[in-house]
Short mmCIF file of C-alpha atoms in Angstrom, two decimals:
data_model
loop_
_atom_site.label_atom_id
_atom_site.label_comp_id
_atom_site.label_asym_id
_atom_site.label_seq_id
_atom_site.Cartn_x
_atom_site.Cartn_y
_atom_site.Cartn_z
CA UNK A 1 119.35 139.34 82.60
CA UNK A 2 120.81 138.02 79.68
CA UNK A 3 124.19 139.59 79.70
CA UNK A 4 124.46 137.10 82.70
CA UNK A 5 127.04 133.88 81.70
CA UNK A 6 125.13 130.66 80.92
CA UNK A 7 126.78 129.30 84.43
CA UNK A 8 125.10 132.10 86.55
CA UNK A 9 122.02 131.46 84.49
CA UNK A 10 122.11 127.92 84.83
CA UNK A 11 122.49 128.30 89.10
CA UNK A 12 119.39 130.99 88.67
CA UNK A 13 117.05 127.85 86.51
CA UNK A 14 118.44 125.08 89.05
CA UNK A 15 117.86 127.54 92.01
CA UNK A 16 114.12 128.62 91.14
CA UNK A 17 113.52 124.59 90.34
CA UNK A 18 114.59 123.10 93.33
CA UNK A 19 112.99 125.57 95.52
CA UNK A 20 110.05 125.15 94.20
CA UNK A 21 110.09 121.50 93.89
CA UNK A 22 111.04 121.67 97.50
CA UNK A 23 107.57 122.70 98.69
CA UNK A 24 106.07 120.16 97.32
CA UNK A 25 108.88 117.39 97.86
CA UNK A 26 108.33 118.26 101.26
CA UNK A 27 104.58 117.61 101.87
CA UNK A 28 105.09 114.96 99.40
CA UNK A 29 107.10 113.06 102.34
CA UNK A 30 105.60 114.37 105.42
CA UNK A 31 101.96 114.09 104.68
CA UNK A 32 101.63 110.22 104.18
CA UNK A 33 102.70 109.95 107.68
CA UNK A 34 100.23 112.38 108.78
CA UNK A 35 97.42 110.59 107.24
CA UNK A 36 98.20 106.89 108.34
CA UNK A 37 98.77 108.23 112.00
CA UNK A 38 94.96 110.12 111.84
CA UNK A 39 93.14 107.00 109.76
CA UNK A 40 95.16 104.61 112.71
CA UNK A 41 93.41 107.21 115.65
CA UNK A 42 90.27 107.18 114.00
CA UNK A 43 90.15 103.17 113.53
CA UNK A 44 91.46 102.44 117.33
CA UNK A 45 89.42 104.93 118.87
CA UNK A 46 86.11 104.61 116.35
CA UNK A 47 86.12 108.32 115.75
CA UNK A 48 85.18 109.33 112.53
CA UNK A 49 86.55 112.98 113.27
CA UNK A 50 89.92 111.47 112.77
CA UNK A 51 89.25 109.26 109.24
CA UNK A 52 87.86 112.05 108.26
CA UNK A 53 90.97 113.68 108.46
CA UNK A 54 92.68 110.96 107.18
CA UNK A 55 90.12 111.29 104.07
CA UNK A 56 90.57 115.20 103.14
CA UNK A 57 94.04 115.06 103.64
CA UNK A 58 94.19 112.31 101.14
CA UNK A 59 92.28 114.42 98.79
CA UNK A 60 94.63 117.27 98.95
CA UNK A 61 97.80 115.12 98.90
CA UNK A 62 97.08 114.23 95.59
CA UNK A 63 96.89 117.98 93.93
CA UNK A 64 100.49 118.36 95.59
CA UNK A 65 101.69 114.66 94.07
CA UNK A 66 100.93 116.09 91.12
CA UNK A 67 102.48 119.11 90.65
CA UNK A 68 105.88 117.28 92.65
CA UNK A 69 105.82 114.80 89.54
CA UNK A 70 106.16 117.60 86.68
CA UNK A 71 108.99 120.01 89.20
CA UNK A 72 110.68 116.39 90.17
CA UNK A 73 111.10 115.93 85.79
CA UNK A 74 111.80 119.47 85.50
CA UNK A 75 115.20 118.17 87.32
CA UNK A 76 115.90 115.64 85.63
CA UNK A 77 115.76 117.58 82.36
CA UNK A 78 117.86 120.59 83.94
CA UNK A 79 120.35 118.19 85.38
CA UNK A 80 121.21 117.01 81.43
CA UNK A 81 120.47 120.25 79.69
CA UNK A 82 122.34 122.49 81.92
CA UNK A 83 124.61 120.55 83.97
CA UNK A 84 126.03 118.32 80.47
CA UNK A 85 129.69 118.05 81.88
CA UNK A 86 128.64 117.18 85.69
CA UNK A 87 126.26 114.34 84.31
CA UNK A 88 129.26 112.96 81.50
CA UNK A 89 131.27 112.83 84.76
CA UNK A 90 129.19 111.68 87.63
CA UNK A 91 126.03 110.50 86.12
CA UNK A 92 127.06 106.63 85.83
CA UNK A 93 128.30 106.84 89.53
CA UNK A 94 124.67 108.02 90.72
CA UNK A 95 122.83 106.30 88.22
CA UNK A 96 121.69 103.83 90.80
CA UNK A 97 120.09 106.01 93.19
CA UNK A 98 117.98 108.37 90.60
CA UNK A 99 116.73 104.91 89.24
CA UNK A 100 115.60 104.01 92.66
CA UNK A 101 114.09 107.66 93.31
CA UNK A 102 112.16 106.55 90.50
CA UNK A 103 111.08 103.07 91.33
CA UNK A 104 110.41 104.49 94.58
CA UNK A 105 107.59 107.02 93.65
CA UNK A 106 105.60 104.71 91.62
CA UNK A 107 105.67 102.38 94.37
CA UNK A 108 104.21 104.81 96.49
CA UNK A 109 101.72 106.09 92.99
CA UNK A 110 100.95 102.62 92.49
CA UNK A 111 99.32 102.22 96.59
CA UNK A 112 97.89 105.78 96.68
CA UNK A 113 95.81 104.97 94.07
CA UNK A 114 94.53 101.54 95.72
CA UNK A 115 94.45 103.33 99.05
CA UNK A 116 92.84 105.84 97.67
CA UNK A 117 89.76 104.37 95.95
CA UNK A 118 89.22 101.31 98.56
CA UNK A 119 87.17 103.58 100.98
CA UNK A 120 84.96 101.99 102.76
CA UNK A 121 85.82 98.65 100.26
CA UNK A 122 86.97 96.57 103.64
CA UNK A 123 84.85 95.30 106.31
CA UNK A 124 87.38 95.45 108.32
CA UNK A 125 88.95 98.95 107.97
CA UNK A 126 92.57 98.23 109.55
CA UNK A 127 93.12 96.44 106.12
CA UNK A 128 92.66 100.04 104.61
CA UNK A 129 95.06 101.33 106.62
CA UNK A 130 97.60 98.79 105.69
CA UNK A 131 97.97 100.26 102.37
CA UNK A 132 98.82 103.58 103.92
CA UNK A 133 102.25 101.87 104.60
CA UNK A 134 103.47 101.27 101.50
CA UNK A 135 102.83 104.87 100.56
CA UNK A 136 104.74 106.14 103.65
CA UNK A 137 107.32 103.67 102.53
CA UNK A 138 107.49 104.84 98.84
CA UNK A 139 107.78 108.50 99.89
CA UNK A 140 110.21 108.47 102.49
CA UNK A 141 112.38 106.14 100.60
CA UNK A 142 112.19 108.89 97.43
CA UNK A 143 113.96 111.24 100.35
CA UNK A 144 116.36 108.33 100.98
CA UNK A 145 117.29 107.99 97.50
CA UNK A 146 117.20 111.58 96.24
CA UNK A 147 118.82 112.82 99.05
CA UNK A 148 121.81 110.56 98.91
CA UNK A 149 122.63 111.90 95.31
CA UNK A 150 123.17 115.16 97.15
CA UNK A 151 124.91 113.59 99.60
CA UNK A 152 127.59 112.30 96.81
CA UNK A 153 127.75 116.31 95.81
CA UNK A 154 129.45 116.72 99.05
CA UNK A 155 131.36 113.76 100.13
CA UNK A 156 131.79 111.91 96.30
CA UNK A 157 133.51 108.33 96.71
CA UNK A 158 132.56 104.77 95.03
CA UNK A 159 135.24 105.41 91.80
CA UNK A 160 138.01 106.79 90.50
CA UNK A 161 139.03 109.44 88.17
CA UNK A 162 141.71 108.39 85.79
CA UNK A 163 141.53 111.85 83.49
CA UNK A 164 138.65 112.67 81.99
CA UNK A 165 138.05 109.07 82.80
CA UNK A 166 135.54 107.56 85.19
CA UNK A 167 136.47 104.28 86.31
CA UNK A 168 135.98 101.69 89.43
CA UNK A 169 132.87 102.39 89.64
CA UNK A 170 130.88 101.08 93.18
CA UNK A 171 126.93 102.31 93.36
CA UNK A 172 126.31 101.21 96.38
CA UNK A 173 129.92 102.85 97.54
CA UNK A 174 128.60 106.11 96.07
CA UNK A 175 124.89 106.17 97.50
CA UNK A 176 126.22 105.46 100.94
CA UNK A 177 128.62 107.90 101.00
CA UNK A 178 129.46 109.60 104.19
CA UNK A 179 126.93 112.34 104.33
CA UNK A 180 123.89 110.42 103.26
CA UNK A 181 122.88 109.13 106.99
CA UNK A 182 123.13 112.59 108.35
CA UNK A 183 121.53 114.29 105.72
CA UNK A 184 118.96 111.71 104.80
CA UNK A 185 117.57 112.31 109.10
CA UNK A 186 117.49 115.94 108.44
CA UNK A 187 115.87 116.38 105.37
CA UNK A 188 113.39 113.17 106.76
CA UNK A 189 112.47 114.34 110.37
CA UNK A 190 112.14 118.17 108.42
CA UNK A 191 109.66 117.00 105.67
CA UNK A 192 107.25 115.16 108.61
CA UNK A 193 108.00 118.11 110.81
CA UNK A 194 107.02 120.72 107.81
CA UNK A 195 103.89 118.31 106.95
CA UNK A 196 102.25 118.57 110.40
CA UNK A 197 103.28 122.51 110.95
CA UNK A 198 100.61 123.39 107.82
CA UNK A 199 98.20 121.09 108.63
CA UNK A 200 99.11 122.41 111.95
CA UNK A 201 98.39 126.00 110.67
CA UNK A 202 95.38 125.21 108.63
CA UNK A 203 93.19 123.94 111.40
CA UNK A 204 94.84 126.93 113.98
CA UNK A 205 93.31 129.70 111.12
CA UNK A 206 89.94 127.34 110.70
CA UNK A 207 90.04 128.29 115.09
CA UNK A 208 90.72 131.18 114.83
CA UNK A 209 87.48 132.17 112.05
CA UNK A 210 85.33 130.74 115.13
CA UNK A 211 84.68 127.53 113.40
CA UNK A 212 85.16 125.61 116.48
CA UNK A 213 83.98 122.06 115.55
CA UNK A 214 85.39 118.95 117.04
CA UNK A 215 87.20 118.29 114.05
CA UNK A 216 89.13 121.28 113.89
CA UNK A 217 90.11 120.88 117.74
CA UNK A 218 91.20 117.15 117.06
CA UNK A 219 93.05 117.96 114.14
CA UNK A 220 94.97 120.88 115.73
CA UNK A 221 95.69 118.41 118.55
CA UNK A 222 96.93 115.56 116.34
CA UNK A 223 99.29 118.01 114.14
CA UNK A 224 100.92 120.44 116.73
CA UNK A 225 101.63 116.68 119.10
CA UNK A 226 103.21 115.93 115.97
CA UNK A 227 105.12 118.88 115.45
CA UNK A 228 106.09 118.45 119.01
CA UNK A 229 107.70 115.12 118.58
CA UNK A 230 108.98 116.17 114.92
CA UNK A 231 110.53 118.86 116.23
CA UNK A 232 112.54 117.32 118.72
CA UNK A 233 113.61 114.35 116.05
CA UNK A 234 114.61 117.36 113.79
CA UNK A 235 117.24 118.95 116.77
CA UNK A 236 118.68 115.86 116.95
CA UNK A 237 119.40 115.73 113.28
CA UNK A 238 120.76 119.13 112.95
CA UNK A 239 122.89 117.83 116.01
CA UNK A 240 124.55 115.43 113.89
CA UNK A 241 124.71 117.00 111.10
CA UNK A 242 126.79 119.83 112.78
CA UNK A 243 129.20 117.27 114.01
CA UNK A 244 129.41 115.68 110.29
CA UNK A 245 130.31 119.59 109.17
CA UNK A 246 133.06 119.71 111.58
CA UNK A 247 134.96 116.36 110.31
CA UNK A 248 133.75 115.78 106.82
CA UNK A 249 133.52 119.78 105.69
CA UNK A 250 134.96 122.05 108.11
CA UNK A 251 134.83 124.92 105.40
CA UNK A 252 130.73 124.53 105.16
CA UNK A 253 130.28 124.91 109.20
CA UNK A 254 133.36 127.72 109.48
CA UNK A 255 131.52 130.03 106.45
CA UNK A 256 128.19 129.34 108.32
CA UNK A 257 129.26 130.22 111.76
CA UNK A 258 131.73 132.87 110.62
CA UNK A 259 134.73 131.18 112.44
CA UNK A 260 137.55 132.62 110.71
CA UNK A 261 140.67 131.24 113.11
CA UNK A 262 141.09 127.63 113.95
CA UNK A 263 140.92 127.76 117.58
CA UNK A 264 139.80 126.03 121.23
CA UNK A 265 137.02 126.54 123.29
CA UNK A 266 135.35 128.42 120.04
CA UNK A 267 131.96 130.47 120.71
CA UNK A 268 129.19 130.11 118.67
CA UNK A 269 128.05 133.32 117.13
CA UNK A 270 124.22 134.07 116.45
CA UNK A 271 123.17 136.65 113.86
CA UNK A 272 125.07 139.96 113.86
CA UNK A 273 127.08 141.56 110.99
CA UNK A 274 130.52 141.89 109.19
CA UNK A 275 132.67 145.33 109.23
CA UNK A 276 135.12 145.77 106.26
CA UNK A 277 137.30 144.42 108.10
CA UNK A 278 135.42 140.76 108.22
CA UNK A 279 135.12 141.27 112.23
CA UNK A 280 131.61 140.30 113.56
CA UNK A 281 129.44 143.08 114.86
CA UNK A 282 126.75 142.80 116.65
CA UNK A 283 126.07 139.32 117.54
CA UNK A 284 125.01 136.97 120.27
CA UNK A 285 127.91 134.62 121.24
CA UNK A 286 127.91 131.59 122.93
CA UNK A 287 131.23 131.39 124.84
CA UNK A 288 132.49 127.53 123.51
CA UNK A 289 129.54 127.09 121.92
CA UNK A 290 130.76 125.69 118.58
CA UNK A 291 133.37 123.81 119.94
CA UNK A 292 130.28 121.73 121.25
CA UNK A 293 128.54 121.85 118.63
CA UNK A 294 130.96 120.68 116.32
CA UNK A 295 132.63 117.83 118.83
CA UNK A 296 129.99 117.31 121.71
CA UNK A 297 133.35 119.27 123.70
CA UNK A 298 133.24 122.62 124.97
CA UNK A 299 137.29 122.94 124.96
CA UNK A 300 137.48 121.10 121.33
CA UNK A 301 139.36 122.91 118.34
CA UNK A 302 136.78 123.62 115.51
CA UNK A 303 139.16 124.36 112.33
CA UNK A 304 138.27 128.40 110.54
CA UNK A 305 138.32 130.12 107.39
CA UNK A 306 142.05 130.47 108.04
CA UNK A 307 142.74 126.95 107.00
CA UNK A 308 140.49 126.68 103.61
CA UNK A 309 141.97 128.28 100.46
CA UNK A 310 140.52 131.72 99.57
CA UNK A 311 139.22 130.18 96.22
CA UNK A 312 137.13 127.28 98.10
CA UNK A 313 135.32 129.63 100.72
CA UNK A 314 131.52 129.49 100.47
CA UNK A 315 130.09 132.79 100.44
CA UNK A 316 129.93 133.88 104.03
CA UNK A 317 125.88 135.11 103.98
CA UNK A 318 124.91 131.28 104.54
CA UNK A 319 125.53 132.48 108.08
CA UNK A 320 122.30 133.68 107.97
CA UNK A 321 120.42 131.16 106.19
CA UNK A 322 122.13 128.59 109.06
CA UNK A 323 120.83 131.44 111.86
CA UNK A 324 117.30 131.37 110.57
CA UNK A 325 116.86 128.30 109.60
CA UNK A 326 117.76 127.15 113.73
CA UNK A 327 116.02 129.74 114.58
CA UNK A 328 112.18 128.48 113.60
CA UNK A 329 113.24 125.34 114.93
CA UNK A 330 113.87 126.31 118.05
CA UNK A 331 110.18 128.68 117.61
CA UNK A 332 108.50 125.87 116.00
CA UNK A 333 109.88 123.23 119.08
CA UNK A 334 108.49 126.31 121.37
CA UNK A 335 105.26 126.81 120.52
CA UNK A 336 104.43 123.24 120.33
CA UNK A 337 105.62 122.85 124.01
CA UNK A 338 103.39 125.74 125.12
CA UNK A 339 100.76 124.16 123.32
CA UNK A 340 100.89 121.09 125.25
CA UNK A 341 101.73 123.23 128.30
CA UNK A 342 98.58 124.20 127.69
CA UNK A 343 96.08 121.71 127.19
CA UNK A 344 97.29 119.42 130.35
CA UNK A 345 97.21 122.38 132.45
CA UNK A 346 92.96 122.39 132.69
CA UNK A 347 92.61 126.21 133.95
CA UNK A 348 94.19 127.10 130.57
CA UNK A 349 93.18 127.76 127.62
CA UNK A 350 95.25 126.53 124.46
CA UNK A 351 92.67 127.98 121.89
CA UNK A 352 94.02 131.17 123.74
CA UNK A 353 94.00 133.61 119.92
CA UNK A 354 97.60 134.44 120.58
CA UNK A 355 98.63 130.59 121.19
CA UNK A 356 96.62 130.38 117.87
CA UNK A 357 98.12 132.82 115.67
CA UNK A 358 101.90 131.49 117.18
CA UNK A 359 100.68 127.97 115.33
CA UNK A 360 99.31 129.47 112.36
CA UNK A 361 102.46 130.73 111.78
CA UNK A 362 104.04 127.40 112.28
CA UNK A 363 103.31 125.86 108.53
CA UNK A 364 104.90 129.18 106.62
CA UNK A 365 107.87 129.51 108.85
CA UNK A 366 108.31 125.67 108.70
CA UNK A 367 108.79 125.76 104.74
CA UNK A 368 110.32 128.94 104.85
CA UNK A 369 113.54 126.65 107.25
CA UNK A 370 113.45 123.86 104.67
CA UNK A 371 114.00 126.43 102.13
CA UNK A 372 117.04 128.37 104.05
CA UNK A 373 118.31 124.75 104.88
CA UNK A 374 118.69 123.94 101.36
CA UNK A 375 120.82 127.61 100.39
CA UNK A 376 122.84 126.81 103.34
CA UNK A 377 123.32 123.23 102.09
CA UNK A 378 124.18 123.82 98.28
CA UNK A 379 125.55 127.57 98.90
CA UNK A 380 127.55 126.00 101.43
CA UNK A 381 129.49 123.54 98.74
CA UNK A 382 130.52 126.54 96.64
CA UNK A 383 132.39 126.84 94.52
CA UNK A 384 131.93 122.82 94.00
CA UNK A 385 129.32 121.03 92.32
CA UNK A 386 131.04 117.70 92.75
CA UNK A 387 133.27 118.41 95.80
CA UNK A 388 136.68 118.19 95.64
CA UNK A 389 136.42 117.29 91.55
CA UNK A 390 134.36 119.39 89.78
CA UNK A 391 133.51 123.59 90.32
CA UNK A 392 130.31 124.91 89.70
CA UNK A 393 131.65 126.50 86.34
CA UNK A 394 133.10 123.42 85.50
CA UNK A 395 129.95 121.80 85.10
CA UNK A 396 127.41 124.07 83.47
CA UNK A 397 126.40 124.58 79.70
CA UNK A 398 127.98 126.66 77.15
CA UNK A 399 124.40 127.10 75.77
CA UNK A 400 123.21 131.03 75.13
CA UNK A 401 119.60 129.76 75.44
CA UNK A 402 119.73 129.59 79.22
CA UNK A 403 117.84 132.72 79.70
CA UNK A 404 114.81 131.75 77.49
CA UNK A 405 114.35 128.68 79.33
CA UNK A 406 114.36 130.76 82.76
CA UNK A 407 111.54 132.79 81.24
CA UNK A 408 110.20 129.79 80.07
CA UNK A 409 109.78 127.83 83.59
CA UNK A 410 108.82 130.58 85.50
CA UNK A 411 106.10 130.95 83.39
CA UNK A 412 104.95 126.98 83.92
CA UNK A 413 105.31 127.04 87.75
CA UNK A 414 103.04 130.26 87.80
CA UNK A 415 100.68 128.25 85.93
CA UNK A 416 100.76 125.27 88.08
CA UNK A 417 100.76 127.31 91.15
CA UNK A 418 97.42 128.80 90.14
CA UNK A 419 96.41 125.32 89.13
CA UNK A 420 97.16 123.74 92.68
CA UNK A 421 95.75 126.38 94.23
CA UNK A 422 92.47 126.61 91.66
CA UNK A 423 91.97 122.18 92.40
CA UNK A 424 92.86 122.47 96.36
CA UNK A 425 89.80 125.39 96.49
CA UNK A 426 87.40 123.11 94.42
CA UNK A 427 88.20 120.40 96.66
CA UNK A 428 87.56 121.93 100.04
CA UNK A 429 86.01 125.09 99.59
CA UNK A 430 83.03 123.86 98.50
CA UNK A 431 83.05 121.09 100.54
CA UNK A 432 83.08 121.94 104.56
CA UNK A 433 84.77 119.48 106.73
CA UNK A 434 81.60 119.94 108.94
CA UNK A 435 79.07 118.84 105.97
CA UNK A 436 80.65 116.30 105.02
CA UNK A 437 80.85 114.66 108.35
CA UNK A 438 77.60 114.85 108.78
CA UNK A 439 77.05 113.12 105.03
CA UNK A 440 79.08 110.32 105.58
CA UNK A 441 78.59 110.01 109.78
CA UNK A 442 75.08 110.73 110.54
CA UNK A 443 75.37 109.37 113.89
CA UNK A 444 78.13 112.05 114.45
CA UNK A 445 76.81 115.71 114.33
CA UNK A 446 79.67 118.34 114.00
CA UNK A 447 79.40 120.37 117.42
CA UNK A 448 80.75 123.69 118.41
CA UNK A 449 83.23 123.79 122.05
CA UNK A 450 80.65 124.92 124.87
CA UNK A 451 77.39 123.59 122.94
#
């Protein structure tokens, strides 16, 4: 591994960090919602089954907090240690939003910790929920913030480059850049979407063990619902963000769709493969497909390959990571429909095992598309770090230590995987929803379907 260059070495570090921050960047956003909406049921309809939810959740929120905190610095070092050039260059144009990324989170820190030791402090228990608010606020505006740096990545504006010189700088210019409202929807609607598919999943498996209490039933019919109208919110984002592609970076959408001749009426081509020849083999096309994709037109010219210089073509396998990712959308979007399908249809039965299993599988598959959305995201502005300025090479360290600080984090995210995973067991495992309903809501007796 180390006869790698320190600029391969430095993608590999960046790479294993921000996929593994992503996990828990995602819940980090998604979740809050999640518990405001069940602690809001609960309160309006008096039914402890759902503050309940809203409580445990809470409790499990805070393990993944946590561990986001020390992957979100492990960033911020990697973005100075191996990234020196990129920062020299852009870091006083972005300063603003990584500062408000920061402000941001201990907003939200700052509330969690109020909201989360006021239980049962208010006689009135809407004024609880209040303080869910500014947590959902603090967390979805870290997306906002973080995700418009990587929006400047791709469409950079807000100064000028006189040399080596930065100069004219404009912030705000730079954090609302053309990409960030597209991108800042998608990675948004995703997180809530990816938040309610594992809760979604962990009360489908609790089903599916037979441990068919109330509270497992509400909470699989709050999360999938969610998913539901998630899912939907997350189409219409990819939407757009297809259509930004096409005008903004036509060579992103052309590598990901392998459309390698700027043409009319141009069909949209689902998985397959590439000969020697770079002629698609194999695939599933959509006859004007991504001319409607790209344009909302079906006869609209969507520009290819053939119009991007050889040495600024992204690698061409983000096709895939494009294909999958839509594809558990469209399976996640699916099996919540049936789901609702079947519940309003009474003769049916949606704890039906194979309806069960399809959800279970919703929460792995949903991170799994966050993660192939990001490759297909940052792959996708190869060679660039900075587009149109900077190349990946460009930017990274000359240091020969890369390698021993590879080693060196994969080592601390195995240990705070096995951490998370070591608190979230003490938390719950020991502690059964159904017990603890019964502690803290005598009146309310956990009761199996059909008793």
């Amino acid at each position: 591994m180390f006869d790698l260059d320190s600029a391969t070495l430095s993608r590999m570090l960046t790479a294993l960090t921000l996929g593994y921050h992503a996990i828990f960047a995602t819940l980090g956003v998604g979740i809050p919602v999640m518990i405001s909406i069940a602690e809001f049921i609960g309160i309006k309809k008096k039914d402890p089954h759902y503050t309940l939810l809203a409580r445990r959740w809470t409790r499990g929120f805070t393990i993944t907090v946590a561990v986001g905190v020390v992957t979100g610095t492990a960033i911020g070092l990697q973005l100075s240690l191996l990234w020196p050039s990129f920062m020299q260059l852009a870091g006083k144009v972005i300063a603003l939003p990584l500062f408000m990324e920061t402000f941001a989170f201990f907003f939200e820190a700052i509330f969690l910790g109020i909201y989360l030791y006021t239980w049962d402090r208010f006689k009135n228990p809407m004024y609880h929920w209040l303080l869910s608010i500014p947590v959902v606020i603090g967390s979805t505006l870290s997306a906002f913030f973080i995700t418009s740096v990587n929006g400047f990545l791709n469409t950079p504006q807000g100064f000028e480059l006189e040399g080596d010189t930065v100069t004219s700088i404009q912030p705000l210019a730079a954090m609302f850049n053309p990409a960030t409202p597209t991108k800042v929807f998608h990675v948004v609607s995703t997180s809530y979407l990816t938040a309610a598919a594992v809760l979604a999943t962990i009360a489908a498996i609790y089903l599916l063990k037979k441990k068919n209490t109330l509270y497992h039933m509400k909470a699989l019919k709050l999360t999938v619902v969610s998913v539901f109208i998630f899912a939907i919110a997350t189409a219409i984002a990819g939407d757009l963000s297809a259509k930004f592609l096409a005008k903004e970076q036509p060579e992103k959408l052309a590598a990901g769709e392998w459309h390698f001749e700027t043409e009319e009426g141009a069909d949209l081509v689902v998985f397959g493969t590439l000969n020697e020849n770079q002629e698609v083999e194999n695939a599933i096309r959509i006859p004007n497909g991504l001319s409607f994709l790209a344009h909302g037109d079906f006869n609209a010219e969507v520009t290819g390959l053939d119009q991007i210089p050889d040495d600024e073509e992204p690698p061409l396998w983000i096709h895939y990571m494009f294909d999958l990712m839509v594809t558990i959308g469209f399976f996640t979007l699916g099996v919540s429909l049936m789901y609702l399908v079947f519940w309003k249809v009474k003769k049916w039965n949606e704890y039906h095992p194979l309806l069960l299993w399809g959800i279970a599988s919703l929460g792995p598959l949903s991170m799994a598309a966050v993660e192939f959305g990001w490759v297909f995201a940052e792959l996708g502005r190869q060679p660039w770090i900075l587009r149109g300025f900077m190349t990946v090479s460009e930017g990274a360290t000359t240091s020969p230590y890369v390698g021993w600080m590879l080693i060196l984090f994969i080592g601390l995210y195995i240990v705070l995987s096995i951490g998370c995973v070591i608190a979230l067991r003490k938390i719950f495992k020991g502690n059964p929803a159904e017990h603890e309903l019964e502690h803290r809501y005598p009146e309310v007796a956990a009761t199996k379907e059909g008793n």
